[in-house]
Structure formats: structure tokens, C-alpha cells
XYZ file of C-alpha atoms in Angstrom:
170
model
C -9.351 -24.660 4.950
C -6.591 -26.099 3.226
C -5.005 -25.121 0.081
C -7.284 -27.141 -2.626
C -10.982 -26.591 -0.758
C -12.843 -24.084 -1.882
C -15.133 -21.612 -0.182
C -18.529 -21.030 -1.722
C -18.423 -17.087 -0.778
C -20.261 -14.192 -1.974
C -18.580 -13.888 -4.849
C -19.525 -18.247 -5.599
C -23.673 -16.976 -4.825
C -23.398 -13.989 -8.026
C -21.488 -16.150 -10.957
C -24.057 -18.294 -10.186
C -26.774 -15.877 -10.688
C -25.306 -15.507 -13.854
C -25.192 -17.995 -14.986
C -28.414 -19.196 -14.501
C -29.426 -15.891 -16.085
C -26.918 -15.324 -18.500
C -25.133 -18.812 -19.121
C -23.706 -17.432 -21.960
C -21.393 -15.394 -19.968
C -17.930 -16.251 -19.083
C -17.694 -14.878 -15.213
C -14.526 -17.123 -14.426
C -12.944 -13.084 -15.192
C -15.726 -11.774 -13.474
C -15.075 -13.272 -10.346
C -12.034 -13.646 -9.599
C -11.127 -9.670 -10.517
C -14.097 -9.393 -7.427
C -12.270 -11.489 -4.713
C -9.145 -9.570 -5.670
C -11.016 -6.341 -5.284
C -12.287 -7.745 -2.162
C -8.976 -9.128 -1.055
C -7.749 -4.952 -1.396
C -10.106 -3.396 0.638
C -9.888 -5.792 3.899
C -6.139 -6.181 3.534
C -6.313 -1.969 2.924
C -7.695 -2.336 6.679
C -5.762 -3.783 8.475
C -3.293 -2.401 6.554
C -4.443 0.847 8.034
C -5.522 -0.404 11.074
C -1.278 -0.353 12.600
C -0.469 3.218 10.806
C -4.506 4.475 12.854
C -3.227 2.615 16.204
C 0.021 5.492 15.848
C -1.994 8.447 15.371
C -1.065 7.678 11.237
C -3.065 8.269 7.818
C -1.242 5.886 5.418
C -0.279 8.876 3.168
C 1.795 10.161 5.575
C 3.109 6.800 6.484
C 4.295 7.130 2.822
C 6.453 10.191 3.335
C 8.223 8.989 6.796
C 9.264 5.792 5.324
C 9.792 6.997 1.776
C 12.370 9.672 4.437
C 13.724 6.645 6.385
C 14.659 4.680 3.346
C 16.571 7.161 1.551
C 19.439 6.890 4.541
C 21.035 9.085 6.667
C 20.791 12.350 6.614
C 16.558 10.796 6.087
C 16.077 14.640 4.014
C 14.887 14.789 0.384
C 13.059 17.269 -1.347
C 9.801 17.870 -1.266
C 9.227 17.626 -5.522
C 10.896 14.312 -5.042
C 9.243 13.035 -2.612
C 6.422 14.043 -4.666
C 7.577 11.963 -7.105
C 7.756 8.847 -4.962
C 4.781 9.328 -3.970
C 3.381 9.608 -6.992
C 1.379 12.460 -6.233
C 0.344 16.522 -6.305
C 3.206 19.130 -5.510
C 0.231 20.345 -4.015
C -0.678 17.318 -2.102
C 2.477 16.227 -1.378
C 2.666 20.134 0.825
C -0.707 19.765 2.162
C 1.232 16.087 4.072
C 3.856 17.280 4.987
C 1.828 20.604 6.265
C 0.107 18.500 8.567
C 3.817 15.993 9.431
C 5.351 18.815 10.547
C 2.368 20.409 13.066
C 2.646 17.157 14.823
C 6.593 17.684 14.742
C 7.911 14.402 12.604
C 9.273 16.222 10.620
C 11.138 19.355 9.525
C 12.149 21.947 6.133
C 15.654 23.088 6.149
C 16.891 25.813 3.898
C 19.159 24.409 1.250
C 22.213 26.049 1.429
C 23.598 25.280 -2.016
C 20.262 27.048 -3.170
C 18.497 29.203 -1.311
C 15.026 28.828 -3.547
C 15.722 24.823 -2.538
C 14.392 23.282 0.375
C 14.414 19.363 2.286
C 12.571 17.345 4.202
C 13.177 15.000 6.893
C 12.607 13.373 10.104
C 12.850 14.645 12.609
C 14.223 12.606 15.657
C 10.754 12.251 17.122
C 9.665 10.742 12.987
C 12.730 8.716 13.422
C 11.590 6.972 16.127
C 8.070 6.696 14.701
C 8.089 5.751 11.680
C 10.670 2.948 13.257
C 8.074 1.717 15.082
C 5.554 1.653 12.862
C 7.705 -0.239 9.759
C 8.509 -3.232 12.389
C 5.291 -3.351 13.205
C 3.903 -2.713 9.661
C 6.164 -5.056 7.999
C 5.116 -8.137 10.945
C 1.387 -7.325 10.586
C 2.051 -8.184 5.962
C 3.316 -11.045 6.697
C 0.812 -12.196 9.718
C -1.523 -11.652 6.914
C 0.663 -13.704 4.486
C 1.469 -17.072 6.866
C -1.714 -19.075 5.433
C 0.095 -19.237 1.961
C 3.708 -21.420 1.724
C 6.689 -20.062 0.146
C 5.486 -21.592 -3.178
C 2.424 -20.164 -2.449
C 3.971 -16.682 -1.925
C 6.424 -17.142 -4.245
C 3.215 -18.316 -6.886
C 1.268 -15.164 -5.963
C 4.135 -13.103 -6.314
C 4.688 -13.767 -10.335
C 1.045 -13.665 -11.106
C 0.414 -10.531 -9.578
C 3.744 -8.994 -11.427
C 2.136 -11.032 -14.591
C -1.280 -8.857 -14.534
C 0.121 -5.712 -13.261
C 2.540 -5.616 -16.449
C -0.349 -6.554 -18.923
C -2.598 -4.650 -17.813
C -0.184 -1.195 -17.468
C 0.974 -1.835 -20.854
C -2.979 -2.087 -21.671
C -3.456 1.362 -21.598
């Protein structure tokens, strides 16, 4: 399907029903947001399939990826990880427990502060996150391959604009 073609979809059917029943309502925004929601569901499934193939949940990959991109020695405090991933400390503890049991991270006592610990990638964790990150980036690139470079730039601009508007509107 070329960019100029419109393919009739389930959202079009819903929009037609609303036009028939309530022609006074403008359903364009509903249609666009419905498509974005449906796109998010499908894209999330495709993204998570890479993690599942390696025995990870997406949140676990997020922890490993955050440690990896922090640079050597690939260590952060649990609270730093929680803040970066915008999650509760308790939720982070659960993720770290699972990753530690799997041998992907280790907890390290901070020699400068006995009350503090750091979390670091194990050799196995580093190896796994590098493999999964490569597949993840390739998968996402493949998902967007239908778009030209210009289309991707427009989509990026539009989604940034919408995100900024919706987050400041609250």
C-alpha cells in the first residue's frame, strides 16, 4: 500500500457508524487516537517478542539496558535505576531480585557507604543485553521500514508535539 492510499479498517467502520448515528460529532480525533492505540498494542507485541525469545520481560530488559548504557562499570544504585525507569523502589526491588536469581545482575556493597549498594551487570548479563539490544534495534527499524526517512522525520516531529501538548495539559 502506498502512502497516498487509504485502506479501509475497523476504525473506519466505527467512524461510519458514528457519522450515521451522530453526524453532529467530529470523529476525526477519535479515529486518529484509536489508530494510535491499536498501533501501540501491535507494536508492543512485536517489541516484546524479542525479549520473550530471550526469557525476559520488557521491564527486565529496561533494567539491563539502563545499566548497559550507563557505561563501564555498568553499575547504578537501585534508587537511580528506579528514578530513571520511573517506577517505585519496591517494584525495582522485585525486578532486581528476578534478574539476580537469573544471574544477570549482582548487588555490590558500596565501599564508600556501608548503607548503600549498587547493582551491576554480570558478564552473562552484559552478553545477553548486547545480543537482545541488537535484535531489539533491528526489530524496531524493521517495524518502521515502511516509512521513508522524510515520513519518519515528520512522524517524530508530530509525536513530539503531541506528547509535549498532552503532558503539559495535565
